[in-house]
Amino acid sequence: MYRDRIGLTSLWGKVVGAEEAAMHIKDGMVVGMSGFTRAGDAKVVPMALAERATEEKLKITLMTGASLGSDIDRTLAQAGCLSRRIPFQADPTLRKSINAGEVMFVDQHLSETVEMLRSRQMAPIDVAVIEAVAITPEGGIIPTTSIGNSASFAILAEKIIVEINLHQSLDLIGLHDVYIPTRRPHREAIPITSPSDRVGLPYIPVDPSKIAAIVITEKLDSSANIAPPDAETSAIADHLVQFFRGEVRKGRIGTSLLPLQAGIGSIANAVLHGFIDSPFHDLTMYSEVLQDSTFELFDADKLAFASGSSMTLSGPKGKEVFADINRYKDRLVLRPQEISNHPEVIRRLGIIAINTALEADIYGNVNSTHVNASMMMNGIGGSGDFARNAYLSVFVTKSVAKDGRISSIVPMVTHVDHCEHDVDIIVTERGLADLRGLAPRERAHLVINHCMHPDYQDLARDYLKDALARGGHTPHVMERAFEWHLAFQQSGSMLPLAKAAE
Amino acid sequence: MYRDRIGLTSLWGKVVGAEEAAMHIKDGMVVGMSGFTRAGDAKVVPMALAERATEEKLKITLMTGASLGSDIDRTLAQAGCLSRRIPFQADPTLRKSINAGEVMFVDQHLSETVEMLRSRQMAPIDVAVIEAVAITPEGGIIPTTSIGNSASFAILAEKIIVEINLHQSLDLIGLHDVYIPTRRPHREAIPITSPSDRVGLPYIPVDPSKIAAIVITEKLDSSANIAPPDAETSAIADHLVQFFRGEVRKGRIGTSLLPLQAGIGSIANAVLHGFIDSPFHDLTMYSEVLQDSTFELFDADKLAFASGSSMTLSGPKGKEVFADINRYKDRLVLRPQEISNHPEVIRRLGIIAINTALEADIYGNVNSTHVNASMMMNGIGGSGDFARNAYLSVFVTKSVAKDGRISSIVPMVTHVDHCEHDVDIIVTERGLADLRGLAPRERAHLVINHCMHPDYQDLARDYLKDALARGGHTPHVMERAFEWHLAFQQSGSMLPLAKAAE
């Protein structure tokens, strides 16, 4: 039954079990696997690898699009299979191995990984493992629910293993638009001038002689594990909708706004969800991951078109959407993450970028990745591709975490992923700070007054007063800059004991 | 004599003195002036403004391309004329006003200022003051030694004052290529696929009825105040040349490398100068400021073409080059800084970006702007446009400053302008650290061993050991992170007393 999914009949003989396919991967190799935000990941070959690693030395460099589902990162980390992991992850077990220094994690802007591979600035891919809906009669690979880095991995790899997933619908065919930039210095412009432009092929063009093995699978993607909108995320959405109403009123943008990007996760998803009850219409998205909110906006007739690199949906929404994907197909396109996140296209289209901050400081610098300076959470992902090059760069976060014991707005972030130059708007459930065209001293007052939780405002004002007394363009007191974080480390709360006891 | 420089004869009647022209500028206005890295700045109207400010309340928002020469920023700051300054400066007196909180300085990526103006995300330009070689018969303005933001300032301003500088040679005509991106969301690709492509007009097209006044001047640009190459900058250049020889040997790039960008200042200039004695040839530049080294490379027959936004030369080199500019004209183009620094073009061409760090940390984060977290030096300039989007992002610095009392490599930078994701290579006179594809723990060893001054290496290893004991992807000890900076504040040296006394 799987043979109708392998159009190039000379490849029929390449079908093998996962264990046999995985034998192409040897100790020390660089392996590029499909998978972006839990969507379209290679599922059975990595598991066979982990199994083999219990019996022999087997450590690889694993590159993917972004985070994986199906417990793959967990299983590979537990099996001790990973020496190096590039460019993103979001698994708690792997995170522990990274923070313990057991796995070297190379945290990259998501648009950059294949640029570096293509120009041979990183070690080349030995084997690519790509989940596919089918193989075309020419040997082209049709990806499933994500493209991520799969196209360039397959094109650049010595060998390719294809996982044909019979549970991924053939209706996905035609959704993909595979465009690969030409090599520099003779590169042409990427010919995308609208989110809906199709400029490439509906499959990954590869030399079929490189396809070393084909494995048949039936495992579905992991569902998104996002929290539904709550009072705080709804308040964040409301503040943003109010802000955009003001921008429209001032004539800066029209009622279709500009193409939207929203980072992965519950808060960004909730913010987009909040646009359902907005006065905006004919919205477009030029984003990386398309979450539940994308399809809710389609169903509410708010969204005209969505371009992404993956579809990562909750269980119920996934069931509904994938059963009826044809309904959305003419309004959807999936692209390689190099293109979904490409600075050239982001700047040209004028993207409104909405990403989540782990913490932000009073001057508008944003930490997306590290707890207390040292501990990696997930990675910078695509936020840097978008924030630097967007028309408008918005960062959202709840004002506090851990029942108020952590303030997400601090005097100085302990790690900077997005410097103040790349942060236009900060929004918490408390309010919105519009930082455009302001100097750091002006930013500080806005961020404290509009975004910070009231429990922390006096502390912040005290810090700022001390800093202002010493002067500077961005006034700081170096010996006090991390005192909130140190207090948390010592007492379990950023609040002083007296305040916490209130 | 000046009338032959005003091709549109209906404008002859607009010629007035600087004081009268400056009367178009009123208290509270936003003024956009020409000038980029001391080149092509409006010279007499700002001086007339400063003069007037001694007698009446006159505070403006001053926007330029980048830094100004001719003591303009100093004079305006001393006269109390500046309420807000955007997007870059490099003047010691203005710096003091900024750090004292008297002038609100908005430090921006140099490609972004006119994007924000065009989309009305910042207050609009009331008056543009543009130095010009001449005005065409259609009323087009031909800039002098820089374009910077002049084109968009003039196009967007309510009124324009032109300073025709009789001492700027008519031979500059034809050097400029004024291309303005169309408005989003319907923007087309910028059609530059090679540094030498000319895609715009040789003048700034404006509605001539907006030209409110024309002033005739004869003041030359200020010369560049860069130090000549010394033993340390030569060593930095040597390390880089060695590195690029290796890249060529590995087949990653050819002997013409890729288009070069070099930031302003002595070190970057010296690095380019060092390419004279390299095996590379037919080099190209796609940069912002063109310094002495550009013309030295031309004269050494190493450089095939240079694209920039300004020419900022030392006294002797300027005399030589501008007397004979026709000799270079077919190998030179000046562009608006939005285009010289445009992410789209930078990424497409595959730029090798060489910028100067104020300090870098052991993990590869770079501070380009702030001393001890608070005190602004100059501004981020174009370094962020290039570092994020380049093929290769190099940062150079001497390993120590102030006779060894400051280490330019520190445990944690006190301000981040370029996060580790945007820093591929760090070079000091001690050596080069190639950070590509490495995790932070690996980066730390390379940076300490290759780039740091030996006097500080043990201190850094001690910090790193303490940090590693606590763990993390980017191991830090928050309470010790700035201890070197605090030691300098307290004792005048980052070295412990015992070590300093050796």
PDB file of N, CA and C in Angstrom, chain B residues 35-40 65-68 88 90 110 145-148 221-226 260-270 272-273 284-295 297-298 303 305-314 322 332-342 346 351-352 354-356 380-383 385-386:
ATOM      1  N   GLY B  35      25.308  64.536   6.652  1.00  0.00           N
ATOM      2  CA  GLY B  35      26.502  64.270   7.443  1.00  0.00           C
ATOM      3  C   GLY B  35      26.551  62.828   7.873  1.00  0.00           C
ATOM      4  N   PHE B  36      27.664  62.184   7.568  1.00  0.00           N
ATOM      5  CA  PHE B  36      27.870  60.776   7.916  1.00  0.00           C
ATOM      6  C   PHE B  36      29.351  60.616   8.160  1.00  0.00           C
ATOM      7  N   THR B  37      29.709  60.263   9.397  1.00  0.00           N
ATOM      8  CA  THR B  37      31.116  60.075   9.772  1.00  0.00           C
ATOM      9  C   THR B  37      31.980  61.249   9.304  1.00  0.00           C
ATOM     10  N   ARG B  38      31.595  62.457   9.707  1.00  0.00           N
ATOM     11  CA  ARG B  38      32.330  63.707   9.443  1.00  0.00           C
ATOM     12  C   ARG B  38      32.337  64.122   7.980  1.00  0.00           C
ATOM     13  N   ALA B  39      31.618  63.426   7.121  1.00  0.00           N
ATOM     14  CA  ALA B  39      31.663  63.734   5.688  1.00  0.00           C
ATOM     15  C   ALA B  39      30.331  64.329   5.233  1.00  0.00           C
ATOM     16  N   GLY B  40      30.446  65.405   4.476  1.00  0.00           N
ATOM     17  CA  GLY B  40      29.257  65.960   3.825  1.00  0.00           C
ATOM     18  C   GLY B  40      28.250  66.571   4.767  1.00  0.00           C
ATOM     19  N   GLY B  65      22.852  61.515   9.398  1.00  0.00           N
ATOM     20  CA  GLY B  65      23.218  60.183   8.956  1.00  0.00           C
ATOM     21  C   GLY B  65      23.933  59.464  10.080  1.00  0.00           C
ATOM     22  N   ALA B  66      25.065  60.029  10.478  1.00  0.00           N
ATOM     23  CA  ALA B  66      25.818  59.439  11.586  1.00  0.00           C
ATOM     24  C   ALA B  66      26.536  60.585  12.301  1.00  0.00           C
ATOM     25  N   SER B  67      27.834  60.401  12.629  1.00  0.00           N
ATOM     26  CA  SER B  67      28.544  61.443  13.367  1.00  0.00           C
ATOM     27  C   SER B  67      28.840  62.628  12.451  1.00  0.00           C
ATOM     28  N   LEU B  68      29.015  63.799  13.059  1.00  0.00           N
ATOM     29  CA  LEU B  68      29.305  65.025  12.321  1.00  0.00           C
ATOM     30  C   LEU B  68      30.740  65.464  12.600  1.00  0.00           C
ATOM     31  N   PHE B  88      23.173  58.639  15.787  1.00  0.00           N
ATOM     32  CA  PHE B  88      24.571  58.323  16.104  1.00  0.00           C
ATOM     33  C   PHE B  88      25.285  59.630  16.352  1.00  0.00           C
ATOM     34  N   ALA B  90      29.527  61.073  17.795  1.00  0.00           N
ATOM     35  CA  ALA B  90      30.849  60.666  18.282  1.00  0.00           C
ATOM     36  C   ALA B  90      31.596  61.864  18.843  1.00  0.00           C
ATOM     37  N   LEU B 110      21.790  52.009  11.880  1.00  0.00           N
ATOM     38  CA  LEU B 110      21.813  53.106  10.900  1.00  0.00           C
ATOM     39  C   LEU B 110      20.888  52.884   9.705  1.00  0.00           C
ATOM     40  N   THR B 145      30.226  64.567  -0.082  1.00  0.00           N
ATOM     41  CA  THR B 145      31.065  63.411   0.238  1.00  0.00           C
ATOM     42  C   THR B 145      30.354  62.311   1.020  1.00  0.00           C
ATOM     43  N   SER B 146      29.072  62.511   1.277  1.00  0.00           N
ATOM     44  CA  SER B 146      28.292  61.439   1.893  1.00  0.00           C
ATOM     45  C   SER B 146      26.854  61.546   1.414  1.00  0.00           C
ATOM     46  N   ILE B 147      26.131  60.439   1.518  1.00  0.00           N
ATOM     47  CA  ILE B 147      24.674  60.543   1.324  1.00  0.00           C
ATOM     48  C   ILE B 147      23.986  60.351   2.667  1.00  0.00           C
ATOM     49  N   GLY B 148      24.380  59.319   3.398  1.00  0.00           N
ATOM     50  CA  GLY B 148      23.776  59.122   4.710  1.00  0.00           C
ATOM     51  C   GLY B 148      22.261  59.044   4.596  1.00  0.00           C
ATOM     52  N   ASP B 221      35.163  69.507   4.687  1.00  0.00           N
ATOM     53  CA  ASP B 221      34.880  68.514   5.730  1.00  0.00           C
ATOM     54  C   ASP B 221      36.029  68.467   6.728  1.00  0.00           C
ATOM     55  N   SER B 222      35.727  68.070   7.955  1.00  0.00           N
ATOM     56  CA  SER B 222      36.784  67.750   8.911  1.00  0.00           C
ATOM     57  C   SER B 222      37.500  66.492   8.449  1.00  0.00           C
ATOM     58  N   SER B 223      38.782  66.456   8.694  1.00  0.00           N
ATOM     59  CA  SER B 223      39.533  65.245   8.346  1.00  0.00           C
ATOM     60  C   SER B 223      39.237  64.147   9.348  1.00  0.00           C
ATOM     61  N   ALA B 224      39.473  62.924   8.914  1.00  0.00           N
ATOM     62  CA  ALA B 224      39.360  61.791   9.832  1.00  0.00           C
ATOM     63  C   ALA B 224      40.439  61.922  10.886  1.00  0.00           C
ATOM     64  N   ASN B 225      40.088  61.568  12.116  1.00  0.00           N
ATOM     65  CA  ASN B 225      41.096  61.624  13.188  1.00  0.00           C
ATOM     66  C   ASN B 225      41.476  60.209  13.600  1.00  0.00           C
ATOM     67  N   ILE B 226      41.939  59.441  12.638  1.00  0.00           N
ATOM     68  CA  ILE B 226      42.300  58.063  12.968  1.00  0.00           C
ATOM     69  C   ILE B 226      43.799  57.944  13.169  1.00  0.00           C
ATOM     70  N   LEU B 260      33.675  43.241   1.391  1.00  0.00           N
ATOM     71  CA  LEU B 260      34.125  43.590   2.734  1.00  0.00           C
ATOM     72  C   LEU B 260      33.390  44.814   3.270  1.00  0.00           C
ATOM     73  N   GLN B 261      33.047  44.743   4.545  1.00  0.00           N
ATOM     74  CA  GLN B 261      32.601  45.931   5.266  1.00  0.00           C
ATOM     75  C   GLN B 261      33.569  46.142   6.411  1.00  0.00           C
ATOM     76  N   ALA B 262      33.936  47.386   6.669  1.00  0.00           N
ATOM     77  CA  ALA B 262      34.782  47.683   7.832  1.00  0.00           C
ATOM     78  C   ALA B 262      34.212  48.894   8.528  1.00  0.00           C
ATOM     79  N   GLY B 263      34.030  48.792   9.819  1.00  0.00           N
ATOM     80  CA  GLY B 263      33.477  49.886  10.610  1.00  0.00           C
ATOM     81  C   GLY B 263      34.421  51.068  10.654  1.00  0.00           C
ATOM     82  N   ILE B 264      33.932  52.177  11.178  1.00  0.00           N
ATOM     83  CA  ILE B 264      34.751  53.372  11.272  1.00  0.00           C
ATOM     84  C   ILE B 264      35.810  53.200  12.363  1.00  0.00           C
ATOM     85  N   GLY B 265      36.927  53.871  12.196  1.00  0.00           N
ATOM     86  CA  GLY B 265      37.913  53.909  13.259  1.00  0.00           C
ATOM     87  C   GLY B 265      39.261  53.346  12.860  1.00  0.00           C
ATOM     88  N   SER B 266      40.209  53.548  13.763  1.00  0.00           N
ATOM     89  CA  SER B 266      41.600  53.223  13.472  1.00  0.00           C
ATOM     90  C   SER B 266      41.827  51.732  13.275  1.00  0.00           C
ATOM     91  N   ILE B 267      41.180  50.903  14.100  1.00  0.00           N
ATOM     92  CA  ILE B 267      41.501  49.474  14.044  1.00  0.00           C
ATOM     93  C   ILE B 267      40.983  48.867  12.751  1.00  0.00           C
ATOM     94  N   ALA B 268      39.724  49.151  12.415  1.00  0.00           N
ATOM     95  CA  ALA B 268      39.165  48.590  11.189  1.00  0.00           C
ATOM     96  C   ALA B 268      39.926  49.113   9.970  1.00  0.00           C
ATOM     97  N   ASN B 269      40.303  50.394  10.008  1.00  0.00           N
ATOM     98  CA  ASN B 269      41.082  50.958   8.907  1.00  0.00           C
ATOM     99  C   ASN B 269      42.426  50.238   8.777  1.00  0.00           C
ATOM    100  N   ALA B 270      43.077  49.981   9.916  1.00  0.00           N
ATOM    101  CA  ALA B 270      44.370  49.303   9.898  1.00  0.00           C
ATOM    102  C   ALA B 270      44.238  47.869   9.385  1.00  0.00           C
ATOM    103  N   LEU B 272      42.058  46.723   7.195  1.00  0.00           N
ATOM    104  CA  LEU B 272      41.950  46.758   5.728  1.00  0.00           C
ATOM    105  C   LEU B 272      43.302  47.106   5.101  1.00  0.00           C
ATOM    106  N   HIS B 273      44.002  48.048   5.731  1.00  0.00           N
ATOM    107  CA  HIS B 273      45.338  48.418   5.268  1.00  0.00           C
ATOM    108  C   HIS B 273      46.225  47.159   5.174  1.00  0.00           C
ATOM    109  N   THR B 284      36.349  43.480  -3.211  1.00  0.00           N
ATOM    110  CA  THR B 284      35.304  44.496  -3.312  1.00  0.00           C
ATOM    111  C   THR B 284      34.907  44.917  -1.897  1.00  0.00           C
ATOM    112  N   MET B 285      34.353  46.109  -1.801  1.00  0.00           N
ATOM    113  CA  MET B 285      33.813  46.572  -0.519  1.00  0.00           C
ATOM    114  C   MET B 285      32.344  46.917  -0.702  1.00  0.00           C
ATOM    115  N   TYR B 286      31.543  46.488   0.266  1.00  0.00           N
ATOM    116  CA  TYR B 286      30.165  46.983   0.379  1.00  0.00           C
ATOM    117  C   TYR B 286      30.039  47.431   1.825  1.00  0.00           C
ATOM    118  N   SER B 287      30.352  48.688   2.052  1.00  0.00           N
ATOM    119  CA  SER B 287      30.571  49.181   3.408  1.00  0.00           C
ATOM    120  C   SER B 287      29.794  50.466   3.622  1.00  0.00           C
ATOM    121  N   GLU B 288      29.956  51.074   4.793  1.00  0.00           N
ATOM    122  CA  GLU B 288      29.266  52.340   5.029  1.00  0.00           C
ATOM    123  C   GLU B 288      30.239  53.496   4.830  1.00  0.00           C
ATOM    124  N   VAL B 289      31.312  53.532   5.656  1.00  0.00           N
ATOM    125  CA  VAL B 289      32.277  54.614   5.497  1.00  0.00           C
ATOM    126  C   VAL B 289      33.504  54.073   4.759  1.00  0.00           C
ATOM    127  N   LEU B 290      33.977  54.842   3.804  1.00  0.00           N
ATOM    128  CA  LEU B 290      35.208  54.484   3.092  1.00  0.00           C
ATOM    129  C   LEU B 290      36.319  55.357   3.658  1.00  0.00           C
ATOM    130  N   GLN B 291      37.340  54.724   4.220  1.00  0.00           N
ATOM    131  CA  GLN B 291      38.423  55.440   4.880  1.00  0.00           C
ATOM    132  C   GLN B 291      39.687  55.403   4.004  1.00  0.00           C
ATOM    133  N   ASP B 292      40.790  55.890   4.560  1.00  0.00           N
ATOM    134  CA  ASP B 292      42.047  55.919   3.801  1.00  0.00           C
ATOM    135  C   ASP B 292      42.367  54.568   3.172  1.00  0.00           C
ATOM    136  N   SER B 293      42.130  53.507   3.950  1.00  0.00           N
ATOM    137  CA  SER B 293      42.536  52.168   3.507  1.00  0.00           C
ATOM    138  C   SER B 293      41.871  51.782   2.182  1.00  0.00           C
ATOM    139  N   THR B 294      40.667  52.265   1.944  1.00  0.00           N
ATOM    140  CA  THR B 294      39.988  51.956   0.674  1.00  0.00           C
ATOM    141  C   THR B 294      40.836  52.443  -0.503  1.00  0.00           C
ATOM    142  N   PHE B 295      41.344  53.669  -0.367  1.00  0.00           N
ATOM    143  CA  PHE B 295      42.086  54.248  -1.489  1.00  0.00           C
ATOM    144  C   PHE B 295      43.499  53.679  -1.563  1.00  0.00           C
ATOM    145  N   LEU B 297      44.085  50.573  -0.907  1.00  0.00           N
ATOM    146  CA  LEU B 297      43.860  49.286  -1.586  1.00  0.00           C
ATOM    147  C   LEU B 297      43.645  49.495  -3.087  1.00  0.00           C
ATOM    148  N   PHE B 298      42.956  50.574  -3.437  1.00  0.00           N
ATOM    149  CA  PHE B 298      42.832  50.907  -4.870  1.00  0.00           C
ATOM    150  C   PHE B 298      44.237  51.111  -5.471  1.00  0.00           C
ATOM    151  N   LEU B 303      41.926  46.340  -4.886  1.00  0.00           N
ATOM    152  CA  LEU B 303      40.493  46.548  -4.729  1.00  0.00           C
ATOM    153  C   LEU B 303      39.871  46.855  -6.091  1.00  0.00           C
ATOM    154  N   PHE B 305      36.335  47.362  -6.542  1.00  0.00           N
ATOM    155  CA  PHE B 305      35.201  48.276  -6.452  1.00  0.00           C
ATOM    156  C   PHE B 305      34.870  48.528  -4.979  1.00  0.00           C
ATOM    157  N   ALA B 306      34.420  49.755  -4.694  1.00  0.00           N
ATOM    158  CA  ALA B 306      33.999  50.080  -3.327  1.00  0.00           C
ATOM    159  C   ALA B 306      32.675  50.822  -3.343  1.00  0.00           C
ATOM    160  N   SER B 307      31.726  50.308  -2.582  1.00  0.00           N
ATOM    161  CA  SER B 307      30.434  50.945  -2.375  1.00  0.00           C
ATOM    162  C   SER B 307      30.367  51.401  -0.926  1.00  0.00           C
ATOM    163  N   GLY B 308      29.937  52.646  -0.699  1.00  0.00           N
ATOM    164  CA  GLY B 308      29.845  53.152   0.669  1.00  0.00           C
ATOM    165  C   GLY B 308      28.749  54.190   0.762  1.00  0.00           C
ATOM    166  N   SER B 309      28.680  54.822   1.936  1.00  0.00           N
ATOM    167  CA  SER B 309      27.733  55.921   2.091  1.00  0.00           C
ATOM    168  C   SER B 309      28.469  57.235   2.314  1.00  0.00           C
ATOM    169  N   SER B 310      29.779  57.153   2.592  1.00  0.00           N
ATOM    170  CA  SER B 310      30.559  58.369   2.809  1.00  0.00           C
ATOM    171  C   SER B 310      32.038  58.094   2.557  1.00  0.00           C
ATOM    172  N   MET B 311      32.794  59.163   2.353  1.00  0.00           N
ATOM    173  CA  MET B 311      34.252  59.084   2.269  1.00  0.00           C
ATOM    174  C   MET B 311      34.824  59.966   3.361  1.00  0.00           C
ATOM    175  N   THR B 312      35.509  59.354   4.311  1.00  0.00           N
ATOM    176  CA  THR B 312      36.060  60.081   5.452  1.00  0.00           C
ATOM    177  C   THR B 312      37.557  59.824   5.481  1.00  0.00           C
ATOM    178  N   LEU B 313      38.318  60.820   5.069  1.00  0.00           N
ATOM    179  CA  LEU B 313      39.748  60.601   4.853  1.00  0.00           C
ATOM    180  C   LEU B 313      40.583  61.491   5.758  1.00  0.00           C
ATOM    181  N   SER B 314      41.806  61.074   5.999  1.00  0.00           N
ATOM    182  CA  SER B 314      42.747  61.902   6.747  1.00  0.00           C
ATOM    183  C   SER B 314      43.085  63.130   5.898  1.00  0.00           C
ATOM    184  N   PHE B 322      40.675  63.765  -3.317  1.00  0.00           N
ATOM    185  CA  PHE B 322      39.656  64.667  -3.862  1.00  0.00           C
ATOM    186  C   PHE B 322      40.205  65.527  -5.007  1.00  0.00           C
ATOM    187  N   LEU B 332      33.807  53.476  -7.763  1.00  0.00           N
ATOM    188  CA  LEU B 332      33.248  53.982  -6.509  1.00  0.00           C
ATOM    189  C   LEU B 332      31.768  54.282  -6.661  1.00  0.00           C
ATOM    190  N   VAL B 333      30.991  54.035  -5.606  1.00  0.00           N
ATOM    191  CA  VAL B 333      29.627  54.548  -5.583  1.00  0.00           C
ATOM    192  C   VAL B 333      29.269  54.897  -4.140  1.00  0.00           C
ATOM    193  N   LEU B 334      28.525  55.992  -3.979  1.00  0.00           N
ATOM    194  CA  LEU B 334      27.979  56.346  -2.662  1.00  0.00           C
ATOM    195  C   LEU B 334      26.474  56.127  -2.683  1.00  0.00           C
ATOM    196  N   ARG B 335      25.983  55.488  -1.613  1.00  0.00           N
ATOM    197  CA  ARG B 335      24.555  55.152  -1.534  1.00  0.00           C
ATOM    198  C   ARG B 335      23.938  55.726  -0.250  1.00  0.00           C
ATOM    199  N   PRO B 336      22.616  55.853  -0.214  1.00  0.00           N
ATOM    200  CA  PRO B 336      21.974  56.152   1.065  1.00  0.00           C
ATOM    201  C   PRO B 336      22.352  55.078   2.094  1.00  0.00           C
ATOM    202  N   GLN B 337      22.488  55.477   3.369  1.00  0.00           N
ATOM    203  CA  GLN B 337      22.916  54.498   4.369  1.00  0.00           C
ATOM    204  C   GLN B 337      21.889  53.391   4.551  1.00  0.00           C
ATOM    205  N   GLU B 338      20.656  53.668   4.225  1.00  0.00           N
ATOM    206  CA  GLU B 338      19.632  52.633   4.280  1.00  0.00           C
ATOM    207  C   GLU B 338      19.986  51.489   3.311  1.00  0.00           C
ATOM    208  N   ILE B 339      20.624  51.851   2.199  1.00  0.00           N
ATOM    209  CA  ILE B 339      20.984  50.850   1.188  1.00  0.00           C
ATOM    210  C   ILE B 339      22.371  50.267   1.462  1.00  0.00           C
ATOM    211  N   SER B 340      23.325  51.106   1.858  1.00  0.00           N
ATOM    212  CA  SER B 340      24.662  50.566   2.168  1.00  0.00           C
ATOM    213  C   SER B 340      24.578  49.578   3.315  1.00  0.00           C
ATOM    214  N   ASN B 341      23.613  49.775   4.205  1.00  0.00           N
ATOM    215  CA  ASN B 341      23.479  48.945   5.405  1.00  0.00           C
ATOM    216  C   ASN B 341      22.237  48.068   5.364  1.00  0.00           C
ATOM    217  N   HIS B 342      21.669  47.839   4.192  1.00  0.00           N
ATOM    218  CA  HIS B 342      20.369  47.163   4.154  1.00  0.00           C
ATOM    219  C   HIS B 342      20.517  45.655   4.376  1.00  0.00           C
ATOM    220  N   ILE B 346      22.913  43.028   2.375  1.00  0.00           N
ATOM    221  CA  ILE B 346      24.020  42.443   3.137  1.00  0.00           C
ATOM    222  C   ILE B 346      23.937  40.919   3.111  1.00  0.00           C
ATOM    223  N   ILE B 351      28.315  39.434   2.950  1.00  0.00           N
ATOM    224  CA  ILE B 351      29.359  40.375   3.383  1.00  0.00           C
ATOM    225  C   ILE B 351      30.263  39.751   4.453  1.00  0.00           C
ATOM    226  N   ILE B 352      31.544  40.074   4.379  1.00  0.00           N
ATOM    227  CA  ILE B 352      32.468  39.850   5.492  1.00  0.00           C
ATOM    228  C   ILE B 352      32.515  41.159   6.276  1.00  0.00           C
ATOM    229  N   ILE B 354      33.572  43.533   9.381  1.00  0.00           N
ATOM    230  CA  ILE B 354      34.654  43.711  10.362  1.00  0.00           C
ATOM    231  C   ILE B 354      34.347  44.960  11.177  1.00  0.00           C
ATOM    232  N   ASN B 355      33.989  44.759  12.432  1.00  0.00           N
ATOM    233  CA  ASN B 355      33.627  45.883  13.281  1.00  0.00           C
ATOM    234  C   ASN B 355      34.425  45.862  14.580  1.00  0.00           C
ATOM    235  N   THR B 356      34.446  46.998  15.249  1.00  0.00           N
ATOM    236  CA  THR B 356      35.270  47.142  16.437  1.00  0.00           C
ATOM    237  C   THR B 356      34.438  46.937  17.694  1.00  0.00           C
ATOM    238  N   ILE B 380      25.736  52.469  18.413  1.00  0.00           N
ATOM    239  CA  ILE B 380      25.907  51.160  17.766  1.00  0.00           C
ATOM    240  C   ILE B 380      26.213  51.329  16.273  1.00  0.00           C
ATOM    241  N   GLY B 381      25.807  52.452  15.698  1.00  0.00           N
ATOM    242  CA  GLY B 381      26.109  52.704  14.287  1.00  0.00           C
ATOM    243  C   GLY B 381      25.547  51.608  13.404  1.00  0.00           C
ATOM    244  N   GLY B 382      26.305  51.252  12.395  1.00  0.00           N
ATOM    245  CA  GLY B 382      25.827  50.239  11.454  1.00  0.00           C
ATOM    246  C   GLY B 382      26.243  48.834  11.820  1.00  0.00           C
ATOM    247  N   SER B 383      26.948  48.677  12.948  1.00  0.00           N
ATOM    248  CA  SER B 383      27.506  47.346  13.237  1.00  0.00           C
ATOM    249  C   SER B 383      26.432  46.279  13.347  1.00  0.00           C
ATOM    250  N   ASP B 385      23.472  46.247  11.762  1.00  0.00           N
ATOM    251  CA  ASP B 385      22.955  45.915  10.430  1.00  0.00           C
ATOM    252  C   ASP B 385      23.835  44.842   9.787  1.00  0.00           C
ATOM    253  N   PHE B 386      25.143  44.989   9.972  1.00  0.00           N
ATOM    254  CA  PHE B 386      26.074  44.074   9.310  1.00  0.00           C
ATOM    255  C   PHE B 386      26.251  42.766  10.077  1.00  0.00           C
TER     256      PHE B 386
END
